[in-house]
Every structure is written in C-alpha cells, then in structure tokens.
PDB file of C-alpha atoms in Angstrom:
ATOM      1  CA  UNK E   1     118.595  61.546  96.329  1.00 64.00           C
ATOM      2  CA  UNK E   2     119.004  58.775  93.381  1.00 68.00           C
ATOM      3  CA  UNK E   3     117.138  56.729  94.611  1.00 66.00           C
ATOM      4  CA  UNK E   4     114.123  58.776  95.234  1.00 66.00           C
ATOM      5  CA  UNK E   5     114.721  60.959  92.315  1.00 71.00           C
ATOM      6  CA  UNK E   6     114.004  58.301  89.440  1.00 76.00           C
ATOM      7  CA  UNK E   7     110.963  56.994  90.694  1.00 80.00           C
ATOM      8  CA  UNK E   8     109.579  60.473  91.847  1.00 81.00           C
ATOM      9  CA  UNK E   9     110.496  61.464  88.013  1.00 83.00           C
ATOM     10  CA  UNK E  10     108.731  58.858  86.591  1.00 86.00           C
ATOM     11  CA  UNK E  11     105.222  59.512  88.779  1.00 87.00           C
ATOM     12  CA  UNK E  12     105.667  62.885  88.511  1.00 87.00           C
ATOM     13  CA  UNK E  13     105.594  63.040  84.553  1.00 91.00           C
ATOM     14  CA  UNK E  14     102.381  59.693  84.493  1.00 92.00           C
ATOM     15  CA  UNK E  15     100.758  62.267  86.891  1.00 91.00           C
ATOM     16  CA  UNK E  16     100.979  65.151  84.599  1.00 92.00           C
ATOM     17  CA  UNK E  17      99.984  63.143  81.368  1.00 93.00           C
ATOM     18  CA  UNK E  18      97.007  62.015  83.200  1.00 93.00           C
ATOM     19  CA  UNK E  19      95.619  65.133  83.842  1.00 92.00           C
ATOM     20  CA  UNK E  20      96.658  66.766  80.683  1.00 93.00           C
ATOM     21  CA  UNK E  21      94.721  64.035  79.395  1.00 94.00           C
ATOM     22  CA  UNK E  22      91.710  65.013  81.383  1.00 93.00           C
ATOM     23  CA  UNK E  23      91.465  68.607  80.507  1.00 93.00           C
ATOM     24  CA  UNK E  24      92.000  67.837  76.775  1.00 94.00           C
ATOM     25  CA  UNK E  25      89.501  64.739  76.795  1.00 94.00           C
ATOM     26  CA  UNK E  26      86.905  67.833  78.795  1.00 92.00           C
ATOM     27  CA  UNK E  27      87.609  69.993  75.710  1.00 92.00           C
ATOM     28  CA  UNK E  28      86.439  66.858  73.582  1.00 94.00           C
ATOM     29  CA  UNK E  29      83.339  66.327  75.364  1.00 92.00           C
ATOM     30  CA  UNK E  30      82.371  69.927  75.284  1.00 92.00           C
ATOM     31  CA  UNK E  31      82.948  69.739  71.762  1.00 92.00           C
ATOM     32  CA  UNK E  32      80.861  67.018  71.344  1.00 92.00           C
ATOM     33  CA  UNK E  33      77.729  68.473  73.255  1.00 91.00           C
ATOM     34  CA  UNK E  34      78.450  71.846  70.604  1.00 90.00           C
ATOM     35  CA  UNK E  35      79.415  74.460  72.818  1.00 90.00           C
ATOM     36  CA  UNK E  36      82.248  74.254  70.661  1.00 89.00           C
ATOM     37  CA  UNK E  37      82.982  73.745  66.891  1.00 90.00           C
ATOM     38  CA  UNK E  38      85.299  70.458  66.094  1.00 91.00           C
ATOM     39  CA  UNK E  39      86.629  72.400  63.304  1.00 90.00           C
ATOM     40  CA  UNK E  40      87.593  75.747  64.967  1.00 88.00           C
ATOM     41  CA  UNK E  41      90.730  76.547  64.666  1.00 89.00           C
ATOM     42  CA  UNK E  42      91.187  77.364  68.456  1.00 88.00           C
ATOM     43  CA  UNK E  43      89.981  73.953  69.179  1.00 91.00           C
ATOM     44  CA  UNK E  44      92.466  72.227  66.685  1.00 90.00           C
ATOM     45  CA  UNK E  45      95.414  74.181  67.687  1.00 89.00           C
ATOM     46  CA  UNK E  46      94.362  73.059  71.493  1.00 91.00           C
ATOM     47  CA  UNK E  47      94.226  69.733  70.813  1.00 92.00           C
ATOM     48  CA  UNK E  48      97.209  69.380  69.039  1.00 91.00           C
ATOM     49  CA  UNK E  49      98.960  71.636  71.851  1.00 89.00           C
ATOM     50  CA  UNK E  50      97.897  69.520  74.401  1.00 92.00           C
ATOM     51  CA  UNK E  51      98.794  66.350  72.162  1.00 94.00           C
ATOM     52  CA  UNK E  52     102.522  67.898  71.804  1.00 91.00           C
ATOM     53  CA  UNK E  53     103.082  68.147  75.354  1.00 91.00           C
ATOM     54  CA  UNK E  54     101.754  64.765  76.540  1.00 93.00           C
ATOM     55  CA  UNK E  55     103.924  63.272  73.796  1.00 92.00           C
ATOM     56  CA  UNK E  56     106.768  64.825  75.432  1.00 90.00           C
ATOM     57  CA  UNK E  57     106.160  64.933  78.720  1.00 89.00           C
ATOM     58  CA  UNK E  58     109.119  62.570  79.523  1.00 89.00           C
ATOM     59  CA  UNK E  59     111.688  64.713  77.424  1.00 88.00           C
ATOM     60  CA  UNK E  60     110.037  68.414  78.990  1.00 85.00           C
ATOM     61  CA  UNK E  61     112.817  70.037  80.752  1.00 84.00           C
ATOM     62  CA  UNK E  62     113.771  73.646  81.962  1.00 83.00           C
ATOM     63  CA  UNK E  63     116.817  73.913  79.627  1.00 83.00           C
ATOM     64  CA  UNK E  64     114.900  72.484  76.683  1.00 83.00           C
ATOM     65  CA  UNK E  65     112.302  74.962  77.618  1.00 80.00           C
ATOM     66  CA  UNK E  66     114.569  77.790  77.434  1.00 81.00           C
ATOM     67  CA  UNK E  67     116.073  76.394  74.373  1.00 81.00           C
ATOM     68  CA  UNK E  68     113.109  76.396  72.410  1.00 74.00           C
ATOM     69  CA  UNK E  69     111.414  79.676  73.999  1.00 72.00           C
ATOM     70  CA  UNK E  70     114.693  81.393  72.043  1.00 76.00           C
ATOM     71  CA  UNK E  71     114.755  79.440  69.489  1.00 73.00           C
ATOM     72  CA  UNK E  72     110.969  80.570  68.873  1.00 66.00           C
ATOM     73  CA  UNK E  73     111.347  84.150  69.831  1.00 67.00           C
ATOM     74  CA  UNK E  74     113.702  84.208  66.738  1.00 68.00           C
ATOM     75  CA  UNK E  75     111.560  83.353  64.002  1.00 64.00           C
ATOM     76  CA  UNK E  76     111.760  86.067  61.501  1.00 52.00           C
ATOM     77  CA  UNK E  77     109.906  84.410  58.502  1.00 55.00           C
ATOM     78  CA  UNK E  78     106.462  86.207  59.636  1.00 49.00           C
ATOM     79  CA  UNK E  79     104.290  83.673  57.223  1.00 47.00           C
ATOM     80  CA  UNK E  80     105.423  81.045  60.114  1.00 50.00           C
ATOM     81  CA  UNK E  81     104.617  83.173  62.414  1.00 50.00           C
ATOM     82  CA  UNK E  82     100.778  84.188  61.113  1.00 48.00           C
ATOM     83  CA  UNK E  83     100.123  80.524  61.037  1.00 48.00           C
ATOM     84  CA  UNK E  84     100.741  80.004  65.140  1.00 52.00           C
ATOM     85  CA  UNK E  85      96.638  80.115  66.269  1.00 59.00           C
ATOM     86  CA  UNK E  86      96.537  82.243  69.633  1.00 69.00           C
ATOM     87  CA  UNK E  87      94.970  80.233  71.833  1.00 68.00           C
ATOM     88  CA  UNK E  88      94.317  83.914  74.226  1.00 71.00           C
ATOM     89  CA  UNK E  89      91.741  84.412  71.481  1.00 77.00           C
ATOM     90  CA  UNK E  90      89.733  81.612  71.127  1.00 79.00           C
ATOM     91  CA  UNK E  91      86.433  80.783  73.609  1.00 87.00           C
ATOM     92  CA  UNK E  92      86.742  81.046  76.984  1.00 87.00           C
ATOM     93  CA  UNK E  93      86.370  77.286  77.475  1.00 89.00           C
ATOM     94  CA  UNK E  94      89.458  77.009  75.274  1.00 87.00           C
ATOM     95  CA  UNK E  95      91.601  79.759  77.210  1.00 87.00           C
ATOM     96  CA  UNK E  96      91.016  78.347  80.188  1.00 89.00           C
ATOM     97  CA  UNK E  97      91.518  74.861  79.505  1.00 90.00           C
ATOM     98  CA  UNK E  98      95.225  75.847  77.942  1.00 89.00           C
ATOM     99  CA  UNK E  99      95.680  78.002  80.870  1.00 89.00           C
ATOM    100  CA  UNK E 100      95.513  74.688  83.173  1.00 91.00           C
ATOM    101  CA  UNK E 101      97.748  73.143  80.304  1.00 91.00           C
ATOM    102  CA  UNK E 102     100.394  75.027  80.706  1.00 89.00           C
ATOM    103  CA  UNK E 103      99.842  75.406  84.819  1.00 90.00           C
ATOM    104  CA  UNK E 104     100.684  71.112  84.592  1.00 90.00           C
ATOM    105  CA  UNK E 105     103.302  71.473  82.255  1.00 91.00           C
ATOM    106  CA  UNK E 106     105.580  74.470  84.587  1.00 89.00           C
ATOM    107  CA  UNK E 107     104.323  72.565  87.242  1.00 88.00           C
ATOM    108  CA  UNK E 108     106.174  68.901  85.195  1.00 90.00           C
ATOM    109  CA  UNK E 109     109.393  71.083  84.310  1.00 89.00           C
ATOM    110  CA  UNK E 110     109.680  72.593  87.668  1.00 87.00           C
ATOM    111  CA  UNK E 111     108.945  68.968  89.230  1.00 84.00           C
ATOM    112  CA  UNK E 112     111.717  67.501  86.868  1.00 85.00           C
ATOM    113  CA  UNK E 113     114.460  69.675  87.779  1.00 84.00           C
ATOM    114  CA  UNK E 114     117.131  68.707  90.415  1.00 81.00           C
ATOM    115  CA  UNK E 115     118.344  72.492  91.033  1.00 81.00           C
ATOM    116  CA  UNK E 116     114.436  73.582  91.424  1.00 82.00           C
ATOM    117  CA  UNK E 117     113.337  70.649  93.773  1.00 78.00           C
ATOM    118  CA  UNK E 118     116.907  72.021  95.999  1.00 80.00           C
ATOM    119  CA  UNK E 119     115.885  75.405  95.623  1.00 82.00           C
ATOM    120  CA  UNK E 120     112.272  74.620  96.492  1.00 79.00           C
ATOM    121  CA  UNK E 121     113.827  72.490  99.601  1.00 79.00           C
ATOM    122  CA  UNK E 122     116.205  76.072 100.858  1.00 80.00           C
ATOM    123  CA  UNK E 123     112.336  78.276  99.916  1.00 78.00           C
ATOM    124  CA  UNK E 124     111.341  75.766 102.718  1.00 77.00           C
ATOM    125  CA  UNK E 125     113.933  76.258 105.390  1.00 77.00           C
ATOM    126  CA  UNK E 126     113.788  79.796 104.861  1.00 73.00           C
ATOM    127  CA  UNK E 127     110.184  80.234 104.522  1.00 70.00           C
ATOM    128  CA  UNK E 128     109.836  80.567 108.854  1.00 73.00           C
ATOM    129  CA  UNK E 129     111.782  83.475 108.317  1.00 68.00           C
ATOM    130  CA  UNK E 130     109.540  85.288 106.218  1.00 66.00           C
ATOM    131  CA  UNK E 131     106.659  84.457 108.333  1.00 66.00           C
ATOM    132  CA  UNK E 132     108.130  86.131 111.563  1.00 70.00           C
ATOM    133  CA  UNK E 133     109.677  89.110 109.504  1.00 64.00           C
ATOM    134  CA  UNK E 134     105.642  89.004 107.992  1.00 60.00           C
ATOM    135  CA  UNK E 135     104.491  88.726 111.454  1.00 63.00           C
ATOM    136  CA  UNK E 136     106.121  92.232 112.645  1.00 68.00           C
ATOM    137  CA  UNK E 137     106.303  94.255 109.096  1.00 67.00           C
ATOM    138  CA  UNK E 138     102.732  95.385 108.051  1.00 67.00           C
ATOM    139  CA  UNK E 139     103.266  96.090 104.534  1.00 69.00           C
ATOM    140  CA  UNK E 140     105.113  92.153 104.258  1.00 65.00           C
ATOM    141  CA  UNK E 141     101.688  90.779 105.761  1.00 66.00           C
ATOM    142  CA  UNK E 142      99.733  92.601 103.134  1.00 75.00           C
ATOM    143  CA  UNK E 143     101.586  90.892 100.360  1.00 75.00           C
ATOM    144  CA  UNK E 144     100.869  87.752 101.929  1.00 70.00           C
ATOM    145  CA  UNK E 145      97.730  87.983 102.149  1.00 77.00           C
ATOM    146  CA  UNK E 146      97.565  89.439  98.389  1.00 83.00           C
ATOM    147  CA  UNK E 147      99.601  86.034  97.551  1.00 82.00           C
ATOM    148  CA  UNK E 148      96.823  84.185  99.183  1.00 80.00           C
ATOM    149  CA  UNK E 149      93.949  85.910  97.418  1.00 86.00           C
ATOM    150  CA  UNK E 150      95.526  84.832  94.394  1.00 86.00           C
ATOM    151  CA  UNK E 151      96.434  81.254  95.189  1.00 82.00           C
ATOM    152  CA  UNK E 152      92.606  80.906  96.230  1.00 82.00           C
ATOM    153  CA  UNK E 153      91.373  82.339  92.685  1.00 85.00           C
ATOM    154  CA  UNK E 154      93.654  80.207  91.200  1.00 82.00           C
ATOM    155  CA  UNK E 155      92.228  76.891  92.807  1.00 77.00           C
ATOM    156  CA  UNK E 156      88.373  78.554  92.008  1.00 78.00           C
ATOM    157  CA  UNK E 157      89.416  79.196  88.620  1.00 80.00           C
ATOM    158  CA  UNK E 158      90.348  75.497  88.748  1.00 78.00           C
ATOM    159  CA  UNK E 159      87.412  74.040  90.033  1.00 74.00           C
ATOM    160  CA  UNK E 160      85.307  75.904  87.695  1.00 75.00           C
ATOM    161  CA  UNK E 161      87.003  74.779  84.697  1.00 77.00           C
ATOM    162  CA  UNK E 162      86.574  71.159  85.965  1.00 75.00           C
ATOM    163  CA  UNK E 163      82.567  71.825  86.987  1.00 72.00           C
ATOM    164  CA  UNK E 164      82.787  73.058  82.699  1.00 75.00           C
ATOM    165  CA  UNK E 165      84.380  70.625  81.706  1.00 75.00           C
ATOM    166  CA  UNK E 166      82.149  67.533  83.550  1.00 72.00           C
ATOM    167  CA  UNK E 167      78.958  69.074  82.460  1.00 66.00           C
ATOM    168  CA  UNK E 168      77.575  65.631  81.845  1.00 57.00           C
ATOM    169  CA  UNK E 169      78.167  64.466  85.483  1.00 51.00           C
ATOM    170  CA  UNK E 170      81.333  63.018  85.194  1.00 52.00           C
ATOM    171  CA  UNK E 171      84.166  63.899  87.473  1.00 49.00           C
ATOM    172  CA  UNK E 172      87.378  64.610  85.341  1.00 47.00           C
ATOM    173  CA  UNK E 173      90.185  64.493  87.840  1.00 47.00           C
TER     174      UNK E 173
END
C-alpha cells in the first residue's frame, strides 16, 4: 500500500489541477468572446475559487474539509458573510463550471484518503451482492436503474459544459 499510495497521491492531485485548470481557463475564454463580463462579480469570485483550490490541491483533505466546513458554518459576523458571492446565482455558464469544480475537488479529497480508497475497495467486494439481491427484489432494480439515469445526466451535463466551454474548436480536456 506505501508504495503505491505516494505515487497514486501525487498523480491523483497533477490530474485534478489539470482539469481544474481547464474548466477555469474555459470560463476565461468565454469571457473573452463576451458571453460573460470580466468584471462580474460571479466571474471573479469563480476565478478566484477555482484559483484557491488548485493552490491547494496538495494540502485538500477530508479532515481539513470538515474542519473548515465548521469552522465556516460558524461565522456570526454577517458583514463577512454578505461579502461571500453565491456562485448558485450567477450565469449558467458560471454554475455549471463550479459545479464541475467542486465534482474534481470531492472527487481529489475522496481520492486522497486512505480510509475512503479501503472503503471504496469493501463497496467493491460487496457490490456482487447487491447486484443478485437487485436481480430478485424489484423495487432494488428500480433504484438502480434511477442511479444510472443520474450517473448518465451527470456525464451529459459534463460533456455539455465542455462543448460550452470549447466554443472556439478547441478540445479542453
């Protein structure tokens, strides 16, 4: 495990960078063909979002996560808290592209955990076991399917947001 751990660390967080670095750099090139403002304030906040989290890609990890998420919740001087921009309200382009954002950056901490790459090791042992209690329960094969449905909007909503953000012809991943 150590020795496949460090390395698989190290890709694993030059992966993410690099295509946190391609969404943000497709924000930047829609800006610059105007079909968004370089001085709205969604854009800004994205950019320096996205600029946070490739800095610290390398430090991102679940119990820092967690550690900031409370520390956060717990703000209780509102004036800090009327300055945060809410990226759920800005353009669409902008929503979606911090959407993918924070898909990489779960996808980074989960990636960089030891006790979530064992638990994601067991899911796969025990994941035959769900397929053959699937396979006789109706009502398990519906939610299957449902988690299918979703995974497969999930990848569209993906691919569209790349098709956006390579308007100019230019593949971005």
């Amino acid at each position: 495990m150590a020795l496949v751990y460090w390395p698989m660390q190290q890709f694993t967080v030059d992966a993410v960078r690099q295509r946190l670095r391609e969404v943000r750099d497709g924000v930047f090139d829609a800006a610059a063909r105007g079909e968004i403002s370089f001085s709205d304030m969604h854009y800004q906040a994205f950019r320096e979002k996205a600029n946070v989290f490739l800095h610290n890609a390398d430090k991102l990890s679940v119990w820092r996560f967690l550690l900031l998420s409370v520390a956060g919740s717990r703000l209780s001087d509102a004036s800090v808290r009327e300055e945060v921009v809410s990226l759920k309200e800005g353009p669409p382009l902008i929503q979606n592209a911090y959407k993918q954002v924070l898909l990489w950056v779960g996808l980074l901490i989960w990636l960089r955990s030891p006790v979530f790459i064992v638990l994601s090791a067991l899911f796969m042992l025990v994941a035959p076991l769900f397929v053959i209690v699937g396979a006789i329960s109706a009502s398990l094969r519906e939610s299957g399917k449902q988690l299918l449905r979703n995974a497969k909007t999930a990848l569209y909503e993906d691919a569209a947001l790349e098709v956006i953000l390579s308007r100019d012809g230019k593949r971005i991943c």
